[in-house]
XYZ file of C-alpha atoms in Angstrom:
612
model
C 13.503 15.438 11.394
C 14.166 14.252 7.077
C 13.047 11.235 5.487
C 16.248 11.014 2.934
C 18.968 9.780 5.274
C 17.189 6.730 6.071
C 15.710 6.726 2.246
C 19.276 6.838 0.952
C 21.044 4.178 3.131
C 18.184 1.756 2.683
C 18.328 2.242 -1.160
C 21.807 2.762 -2.203
C 23.803 0.861 0.583
C 20.926 -2.028 1.344
C 19.074 -2.330 -1.562
C 22.088 -1.487 -3.791
C 19.673 0.061 -6.151
C 22.499 2.190 -7.898
C 23.327 -0.672 -9.664
C 20.404 -1.004 -11.641
C 21.593 1.283 -13.777
C 23.751 -1.371 -15.153
C 20.775 -2.889 -16.853
C 19.891 -1.842 -20.254
C 16.777 -0.306 -19.368
C 17.739 1.643 -16.537
C 20.854 2.679 -18.758
C 20.474 6.125 -19.201
C 19.927 6.485 -15.523
C 22.353 6.680 -12.290
C 22.676 7.709 -8.775
C 21.996 11.090 -10.221
C 19.153 10.887 -11.242
C 17.706 9.534 -8.996
C 18.688 11.902 -6.716
C 17.274 14.654 -8.388
C 13.954 12.709 -8.702
C 13.664 12.408 -5.046
C 14.614 16.210 -4.764
C 12.104 17.180 -7.060
C 9.739 15.222 -5.223
C 10.543 16.003 -1.857
C 10.165 19.717 -2.629
C 6.981 19.014 -4.151
C 5.594 17.229 -1.100
C 7.226 19.739 1.008
C 5.594 22.983 -0.820
C 2.139 21.763 -2.207
C 1.388 18.460 0.217
C 2.481 18.991 3.704
C 0.927 22.783 4.740
C -2.099 21.296 3.704
C -2.438 18.637 5.434
C -4.993 19.714 7.831
C -6.654 21.508 5.605
C -7.896 18.708 3.538
C -8.533 17.189 6.670
C -11.133 19.890 7.566
C -12.220 20.618 4.130
C -14.335 17.752 3.293
C -15.441 17.370 -0.025
C -18.800 17.996 -0.571
C -21.201 18.061 -3.437
C -22.980 21.242 -4.654
C -25.817 19.380 -6.861
C -23.719 19.585 -9.479
C -20.331 19.098 -8.969
C -17.503 17.702 -6.014
C -15.901 20.707 -4.716
C -12.321 20.180 -3.265
C -9.809 22.519 -1.778
C -7.661 24.704 -4.055
C -4.570 23.202 -2.566
C -5.918 19.703 -3.792
C -6.102 21.257 -7.415
C -2.350 22.510 -6.986
C -1.150 19.583 -5.626
C -2.366 17.056 -8.154
C -0.846 19.477 -11.094
C 2.388 20.148 -9.205
C 2.518 15.517 -9.357
C 1.453 15.694 -12.776
C 4.423 18.263 -14.260
C 6.718 16.482 -11.936
C 5.733 12.917 -14.572
C 5.764 10.660 -11.248
C 2.263 9.103 -12.912
C 4.308 7.829 -15.770
C 7.779 7.340 -14.097
C 8.815 4.075 -14.353
C 7.046 3.863 -18.112
C 8.500 3.680 -21.738
C 9.960 6.642 -22.970
C 7.507 5.850 -26.051
C 4.658 6.677 -24.234
C 6.124 9.645 -22.102
C 7.633 8.284 -19.249
C 10.857 8.306 -17.839
C 11.906 4.518 -17.603
C 13.169 4.482 -13.983
C 13.512 1.641 -12.085
C 10.012 1.115 -10.256
C 12.403 0.976 -6.923
C 12.928 4.500 -7.773
C 9.658 5.850 -7.948
C 8.156 3.656 -5.138
C 10.550 5.836 -2.506
C 9.916 8.902 -4.467
C 6.416 8.201 -3.537
C 7.243 8.048 0.146
C 8.170 11.620 0.308
C 3.927 12.774 -0.882
C 2.319 9.731 1.431
C 4.583 11.484 4.265
C 3.750 14.443 3.496
C -0.468 14.768 2.787
C -1.974 10.572 2.478
C -5.129 10.991 1.447
C -4.354 14.809 -0.997
C -4.088 12.638 -4.235
C -5.398 9.856 -5.718
C -2.154 9.500 -8.098
C -1.685 5.651 -7.021
C -5.003 4.571 -8.708
C -4.898 6.873 -11.505
C -1.087 4.954 -12.021
C -2.469 1.398 -11.221
C -5.177 2.257 -13.562
C -2.854 3.037 -16.819
C -0.690 -0.356 -15.206
C -3.164 -2.361 -16.092
C -4.564 -1.036 -18.929
C -0.499 -1.180 -20.672
C -0.414 -4.748 -19.734
C -4.483 -6.090 -20.854
C -5.725 -3.421 -23.082
C -5.780 -2.748 -26.744
C -3.604 -0.894 -28.846
C -6.574 1.855 -28.809
C -6.877 1.370 -25.113
C -3.334 2.302 -24.310
C -3.192 5.492 -26.581
C -6.965 7.009 -25.744
C -6.930 6.039 -21.903
C -3.974 4.715 -20.479
C -1.435 7.674 -22.082
C -3.771 10.283 -20.943
C -4.114 9.190 -17.275
C 0.007 9.084 -17.065
C -0.243 12.774 -18.327
C -2.223 13.748 -15.707
C -4.993 15.063 -18.146
C -7.509 12.082 -16.661
C -7.674 9.858 -13.587
C -8.424 6.433 -12.696
C -10.612 4.392 -10.428
C -11.141 0.631 -9.274
C -14.815 -0.476 -8.963
C -14.646 -3.495 -7.280
C -17.403 -3.430 -3.688
C -20.783 -2.844 -3.861
C -22.733 -2.167 -1.259
C -24.601 -5.687 -0.698
C -21.186 -7.639 -1.429
C -18.469 -5.890 0.485
C -15.196 -7.851 -0.348
C -17.145 -10.830 -1.682
C -16.564 -10.312 -5.500
C -18.174 -13.633 -6.457
C -21.755 -11.772 -5.083
C -21.184 -8.643 -7.411
C -24.161 -7.930 -9.460
C -23.644 -5.579 -11.382
C -24.042 -6.129 -15.283
C -22.895 -5.589 -18.449
C -25.045 -6.651 -21.958
C -23.435 -6.067 -25.454
C -24.616 -2.742 -26.524
C -26.303 -3.715 -29.719
C -25.538 -4.568 -32.949
C -21.617 -4.131 -33.984
C -20.512 -4.113 -30.323
C -17.870 -6.011 -30.877
C -16.193 -3.784 -33.633
C -16.070 -0.372 -31.674
C -12.372 0.933 -31.776
C -12.400 1.760 -27.914
C -13.082 -2.249 -27.573
C -16.000 -4.351 -27.426
C -19.077 -2.014 -26.448
C -21.085 -3.060 -23.482
C -23.853 -1.438 -21.649
C -23.302 -1.302 -17.524
C -25.822 -1.237 -14.416
C -25.125 -1.523 -10.836
C -24.250 -0.058 -7.886
C -20.342 0.280 -6.904
C -19.157 1.427 -2.981
C -16.170 3.128 -1.601
C -14.864 4.386 -4.684
C -11.689 6.197 -4.144
C -11.669 9.472 -6.104
C -14.690 8.344 -7.994
C -15.686 11.524 -8.705
C -13.928 15.203 -8.418
C -13.451 18.235 -10.962
C -9.571 17.766 -10.608
C -8.766 16.080 -13.946
C -10.522 16.240 -17.635
C -11.915 13.055 -16.988
C -12.383 9.891 -15.046
C -11.477 6.112 -16.133
C -13.472 3.943 -13.999
C -12.444 0.272 -14.543
C -14.982 -1.828 -13.391
C -15.879 -5.723 -13.167
C -19.104 -6.874 -13.919
C -20.899 -9.710 -14.730
C -21.592 -10.734 -18.581
C -25.474 -12.836 -18.364
C -25.005 -16.013 -19.709
C -27.230 -17.809 -22.855
C -29.752 -18.238 -19.917
C -29.422 -14.054 -19.557
C -28.883 -15.292 -15.155
C -25.496 -13.995 -13.673
C -23.219 -16.695 -13.619
C -22.533 -17.535 -9.721
C -18.814 -16.856 -8.155
C -15.952 -14.699 -9.593
C -16.393 -17.113 -12.934
C -18.151 -14.870 -14.822
C -16.568 -11.020 -14.002
C -15.278 -9.693 -16.549
C -13.445 -5.925 -16.743
C -14.785 -2.479 -17.988
C -13.414 0.730 -18.919
C -15.992 3.647 -18.253
C -15.472 6.640 -18.605
C -17.248 9.483 -17.154
C -17.201 11.378 -20.281
C -17.264 9.944 -23.592
C -13.791 10.498 -26.054
C -13.804 9.746 -29.572
C -10.738 7.452 -30.427
C -8.261 10.337 -30.463
C -8.936 11.082 -26.813
C -10.723 14.169 -26.840
C -13.932 14.457 -25.521
C -16.914 14.535 -27.027
C -19.131 16.224 -25.246
C -21.527 13.752 -23.952
C -21.597 12.613 -20.180
C -21.492 9.105 -19.787
C -24.522 7.305 -17.686
C -22.198 7.457 -14.170
C -23.572 9.144 -11.336
C -22.750 9.987 -8.007
C -25.258 8.647 -5.349
C -23.301 9.924 -2.767
C -20.199 10.651 -0.582
C -18.783 8.764 2.010
C -17.350 10.317 4.993
C -14.635 8.606 6.546
C -12.799 8.503 9.790
C -9.381 9.517 7.709
C -8.017 10.194 3.952
C -10.418 13.087 4.275
C -8.985 14.812 1.411
C -9.781 12.401 -1.291
C -13.381 11.880 -2.383
C -15.083 8.329 -1.290
C -18.176 7.406 -3.685
C -21.241 5.495 -4.131
C -21.512 5.741 -7.871
C -24.616 4.528 -9.688
C -24.053 2.723 -13.036
C -26.775 2.852 -15.534
C -29.559 4.714 -13.700
C -30.401 6.416 -16.284
C -29.574 9.999 -15.546
C -27.280 10.531 -18.053
C -28.872 8.985 -20.861
C -26.306 7.875 -24.076
C -27.809 7.749 -27.346
C -31.784 8.481 -25.549
C -30.868 5.109 -23.916
C -30.062 4.335 -20.327
C -26.910 2.231 -19.022
C -23.223 3.457 -18.836
C -21.167 2.813 -21.529
C -18.328 0.369 -20.802
C -15.699 -0.911 -23.206
C -14.208 -4.712 -22.550
C -10.625 -5.413 -21.380
C -8.944 -8.283 -22.028
C -11.617 -11.433 -22.532
C -14.880 -12.182 -21.025
C -15.165 -13.431 -17.771
C -10.905 -13.049 -16.931
C -11.807 -9.662 -15.486
C -10.634 -10.720 -11.978
C -7.063 -11.986 -13.358
C -6.721 -8.723 -15.294
C -7.593 -6.844 -12.118
C -5.545 -8.457 -9.747
C -2.562 -6.564 -11.314
C -3.979 -3.278 -9.887
C -4.590 -4.884 -7.152
C -1.546 -6.036 -5.624
C -0.151 -2.852 -6.882
C -2.186 -1.143 -4.824
C -1.462 -3.686 -1.719
C 1.972 -2.167 -1.947
C 0.594 0.980 -2.517
C -1.497 1.125 0.734
C 1.265 -0.813 2.679
C 3.624 2.305 1.660
C 0.721 4.880 2.513
C 0.571 2.727 6.026
C 4.497 2.590 6.823
C 4.657 6.589 5.983
C 1.570 7.571 7.963
C 3.645 5.688 10.988
C 6.522 7.643 10.173
C 4.694 10.923 9.823
C 4.072 10.422 13.685
C 7.205 8.304 14.746
C 9.025 12.257 13.580
C 6.230 14.354 15.336
C 6.492 12.498 18.411
C 9.963 12.458 18.786
C 10.233 15.654 17.946
C 7.972 16.756 21.173
C 9.343 13.970 23.336
C 12.925 16.272 22.686
C 11.283 19.650 23.416
C 8.512 18.406 26.028
C 9.988 19.046 30.108
C 7.916 16.278 32.080
C 8.943 14.407 35.599
C 12.263 13.740 37.190
C 14.802 11.267 37.257
C 14.287 8.492 39.922
C 16.903 8.231 42.302
C 17.611 5.377 45.224
C 15.847 8.039 47.358
C 12.959 8.404 44.679
C 12.403 11.418 43.142
C 13.672 14.881 43.975
C 11.075 17.840 43.852
C 13.870 20.361 44.316
C 15.650 18.636 40.785
C 14.500 20.265 37.681
C 12.373 18.551 35.420
C 14.015 16.545 32.652
C 13.093 16.257 28.592
C 9.894 13.054 28.618
C 12.650 11.396 26.426
C 14.810 10.606 28.958
C 12.000 7.973 30.663
C 12.675 5.084 30.048
C 9.026 3.934 28.933
C 9.133 6.844 26.317
C 12.078 5.353 24.597
C 10.430 2.065 24.559
C 7.595 3.577 22.706
C 9.936 5.900 20.121
C 11.778 2.730 19.811
C 9.288 0.426 19.020
C 7.979 3.469 16.492
C 11.440 3.366 14.836
C 11.047 -0.037 14.338
C 7.537 -0.513 13.303
C 8.172 1.788 10.584
C 11.596 2.178 9.625
C 11.585 -2.192 9.326
C 8.248 -1.449 7.735
C 9.822 0.995 4.986
C 12.506 -1.406 4.325
C 10.046 -4.015 3.236
C 7.841 -2.158 1.124
C 11.795 -0.775 -0.744
C 12.379 -4.805 -0.804
C 8.804 -5.708 -2.258
C 9.782 -2.740 -4.892
C 12.986 -4.241 -5.747
C 11.394 -7.596 -6.571
C 8.889 -5.796 -9.111
C 12.047 -4.317 -11.328
C 13.871 -8.088 -10.384
C 10.732 -9.672 -12.165
C 10.436 -7.128 -15.079
C 14.435 -6.658 -15.749
C 16.369 -10.097 -14.731
C 17.105 -12.785 -16.436
C 14.751 -15.538 -16.758
C 15.392 -17.679 -13.342
C 15.485 -14.872 -10.941
C 12.854 -13.087 -12.958
C 10.707 -15.807 -12.292
C 11.850 -16.351 -8.214
C 11.372 -12.540 -7.974
C 7.572 -13.136 -9.423
C 6.702 -16.286 -6.894
C 8.381 -14.196 -3.813
C 6.087 -10.943 -4.605
C 3.179 -13.726 -4.415
C 3.688 -14.411 -0.540
C 5.153 -11.274 0.407
C 2.482 -9.115 -0.772
C -0.243 -9.971 1.835
C 2.602 -9.255 4.212
C 3.386 -5.918 2.159
C -0.042 -4.808 2.556
C -0.925 -6.174 6.261
C 1.524 -6.156 8.021
C 2.078 -1.749 8.125
C -1.077 -1.750 7.751
C -1.146 -3.128 11.620
C 1.861 -2.223 13.341
C 2.454 1.078 12.010
C -1.446 1.862 13.141
C 0.287 0.895 16.407
C 3.378 3.044 15.684
C 0.603 5.897 15.399
C -1.036 5.059 18.567
C 2.041 5.138 20.260
C 2.586 8.918 18.978
C -0.171 9.665 20.455
C 0.283 8.057 23.590
C 3.864 10.123 24.013
C 2.112 13.266 23.371
C -0.289 12.407 26.864
C -3.124 14.593 26.608
C -2.111 16.811 23.574
C -1.750 13.796 21.810
C -5.827 13.338 21.254
C -6.113 17.315 20.343
C -6.155 18.890 17.005
C -3.315 20.964 18.311
C -0.956 18.496 17.282
C -0.798 16.054 14.164
C -0.532 12.676 15.182
C -4.303 12.056 15.536
C -5.147 12.526 12.390
C -2.168 10.623 11.520
C -4.081 7.414 13.195
C -7.170 7.980 11.603
C -5.867 8.352 8.396
C -4.369 5.276 8.820
C -7.165 3.321 10.766
C -8.734 2.594 7.478
C -5.125 1.024 5.589
C -5.898 -2.472 7.936
C -9.092 -2.073 5.440
C -8.364 -0.890 2.227
C -7.593 -3.535 -0.622
C -8.940 -6.221 1.813
C -8.964 -6.765 5.271
C -6.536 -8.394 7.642
C -8.828 -11.473 7.554
C -8.886 -11.659 3.560
C -5.156 -11.422 2.981
C -4.569 -14.189 6.213
C -6.665 -16.476 3.950
C -5.020 -15.646 1.149
C -1.361 -16.038 2.100
C -1.965 -19.333 4.628
C -4.829 -20.933 2.232
C -3.178 -19.889 -1.552
C 0.333 -18.102 -1.344
C 2.263 -20.398 1.170
C 0.863 -23.668 -1.076
C 1.499 -22.524 -4.580
C 3.416 -23.980 -6.888
C 3.701 -26.734 -4.362
C 4.965 -24.343 -1.934
C 8.031 -23.553 -3.991
C 7.476 -19.636 -2.834
C 8.015 -20.422 0.641
C 10.848 -22.206 0.000
C 12.500 -19.501 -2.085
C 11.637 -16.999 1.142
C 13.334 -19.426 3.762
C 16.226 -19.839 0.903
C 16.971 -15.898 1.975
C 16.189 -15.948 5.356
C 19.167 -18.802 5.668
C 21.036 -16.959 3.365
C 21.157 -13.899 5.988
C 21.625 -16.035 9.026
C 24.089 -17.854 7.895
C 25.893 -14.507 7.545
C 25.197 -12.475 10.941
C 25.258 -15.713 12.952
C 29.517 -14.961 11.976
C 29.004 -11.467 13.378
C 29.292 -11.554 17.389
C 26.591 -8.313 17.570
C 24.492 -10.205 15.566
C 24.551 -13.931 16.394
C 21.633 -14.440 18.652
C 19.220 -12.989 16.276
C 20.450 -15.081 13.902
C 19.647 -17.837 16.151
C 16.390 -16.538 16.978
C 15.210 -16.004 13.616
C 16.336 -19.622 12.627
C 13.760 -20.736 15.257
C 11.061 -18.426 14.219
C 11.655 -19.807 10.285
C 11.127 -23.295 11.952
C 8.166 -22.526 13.944
C 6.892 -21.354 11.106
C 6.887 -23.861 9.022
C 6.023 -26.369 11.265
C 3.022 -24.508 12.225
C 1.938 -24.001 8.023
C 1.858 -28.167 7.856
C 0.383 -28.314 11.380
C -2.704 -26.473 10.105
C -2.836 -28.609 6.943
C -2.570 -31.808 8.407
C -6.056 -32.752 8.164
C -6.675 -30.988 4.662
C -9.629 -28.859 5.723
C -9.598 -25.215 5.015
C -11.994 -24.682 7.732
C -9.633 -25.572 10.587
C -6.578 -24.403 8.981
C -7.819 -20.962 8.451
C -9.122 -20.575 11.314
C -6.739 -18.967 12.745
C -5.366 -17.348 9.639
C -4.764 -13.862 10.889
C -2.899 -14.973 13.775
C -0.757 -17.133 10.860
C -0.130 -14.018 9.482
C 0.814 -12.011 12.230
C 3.479 -14.783 12.949
C 4.609 -14.889 9.430
C 4.807 -10.981 9.485
C 6.756 -9.909 12.237
C 9.325 -13.604 11.151
C 10.109 -11.509 7.181
C 10.648 -8.319 9.573
C 13.090 -9.741 12.110
C 14.680 -11.030 8.529
C 14.548 -7.719 7.108
C 16.328 -5.851 10.432
C 18.613 -8.744 10.360
C 19.583 -8.016 6.841
C 19.567 -4.045 7.904
C 21.650 -4.529 10.674
C 23.983 -6.200 8.323
C 24.884 -4.006 5.745
C 25.093 -1.405 8.956
C 27.986 -3.462 10.449
C 29.237 -3.668 7.113
C 29.262 0.342 6.063
C 29.590 2.050 8.831
C 31.588 5.500 7.468
C 29.609 5.897 5.290
C 27.650 9.101 3.999
C 23.599 8.295 6.080
C 25.431 5.794 8.034
C 26.695 8.067 10.979
C 27.536 7.003 14.280
C 24.001 7.553 15.604
C 22.688 6.536 12.649
C 24.100 2.869 12.814
C 23.421 2.696 16.803
C 19.904 3.644 15.985
C 19.308 1.220 13.048
C 21.104 -1.729 15.974
C 18.589 -1.051 18.543
C 15.806 -1.048 16.376
C 16.931 -4.393 15.547
C 17.640 -5.308 19.347
C 14.254 -3.873 19.959
C 12.554 -6.098 17.721
C 14.261 -9.379 18.782
C 14.048 -8.591 22.541
C 10.177 -7.414 22.124
C 8.806 -8.509 18.957
C 9.474 -11.921 17.778
C 8.809 -13.735 21.184
C 4.819 -13.014 20.204
C 5.069 -15.408 17.232
C 4.887 -18.646 19.495
C 1.477 -17.469 20.933
C -0.129 -16.368 17.573
C 1.987 -20.410 16.108
C 0.279 -21.893 19.086
C -3.540 -21.274 18.249
C -2.438 -22.256 14.189
C -0.825 -25.296 15.072
C -2.931 -27.194 17.423
C -5.924 -25.778 14.560
C -7.770 -24.416 17.926
C -11.541 -23.784 17.312
C -12.077 -21.668 20.127
C -13.246 -18.736 17.763
C -15.269 -20.865 15.132
C -16.811 -22.827 17.306
C -18.407 -20.470 19.699
C -22.358 -20.501 18.729
C -23.613 -17.227 18.074
C -26.218 -16.727 20.945
C -22.818 -16.595 23.012
C -21.967 -13.532 22.221
């Protein structure tokens, strides 16, 4: 099956992405140029990524004592991706970009994620460079960001530490000024870093000339002690190899050493590393300590890094979505060709009759329809969020601010919902394959393993849930939640006038009301411990409500354009069936999730440790 018809419908007929070319920034573009980008990315993904998905899974990165070895296919894919211009697709012409809408960039990257999610690390490189374009100095943009956009350098984000995990308050990597005149370095105030960073994707390889690490570290206070909490965190550019002000390698290795490779359940094609900064293995100027250049102001590193973290969260959501989609397509193909069982009639099964294909069984259709509802719904959600990014950057002031706030509220959902439910889609894809599903003769077991990481990547479910209920729905007096509710209600008002959708519209209205009342009930006593005890069920209910809205809006678009290309009778029937499935089988789950939220149920929180 091809992703393209679904992508075209969502982009052009639902989101109206073609209209973005009417804005000054995108005036040079049209649907023709957008389609040309998709054609190129689809071809590269088909030729350089998909054939080697199993290769990079079985030929894991290994360290020969001097360098990390990756399959040749990974080198070839990275070069092809960089040559396509996708690393800087949404950037200004002046920095070598194509000035494409982010919506188009996100959609184009979906082809690569579905073909082989772990074969490349463009997401991190682009996010790293994008951060520097916002928070870096002119020299940092020129030397580091531009070389990342060209593919000459690659980038990482270094947050977690072995002893701290996701608790950034407990970061202990230390940064101290690098001697007299440290503030005058043209690449930025120069520091020496010491510490360890864990789970660093693409932290060591030979794919590019240099690796640019963005590292969170604490600058000691006047007493020489690290400041407690996140207030003391600063952000630093730490290149693997030292460069001059023209971005040329100086021949000096920075004091960043590979301590070991982590061997993960999935995403095996991407190196995952423990890095030691400043241990003295590669002294610079005869001195231990990794040289790092301050980004922004001291003690404001986490604010800067959130720029990259939020971008990465949407990227992880898209990766999860496309892994789910890959599994759905594989299991659909299998179900159409695998004969097994016979239909059940009034008298039971007739063994003399020929076998039927398993797609003719109601339960197999249930599993396929669930996958379709999860994955196509998640893709629509990710593209909607990408469209909000373009609104934030190019719309008028009020619309841009609304988009900013909506993104704040939706980002935890965009990351977490696909990573949970498209993983469930992968599990169902294995089930459709039966006993073959958990063998390596079929790809679905790898899709599940790759996708299982996404519930942890860029913040666990619990972290995203506490961010949503503890901060996002409350920020700015709850205005973000009000904006989202207004958009959902606008869809309800349109859908309730359509006989096919009226019952769904009413169900969504009740769900939205329930989310609102549960939000208030959770915070009724103003005690964070009680309010957040069931933050994950809250996020699950919130996410299901958002996806129900997305499906209702997509169904409206499908009803209004039944004869257009990409909206054939079968495609329309499939979309309406997926929407109906979501409302009949999924949306009713939210009442159970919200019950423990609104009663501030402490069953989990209060159970003593010794009772486990």
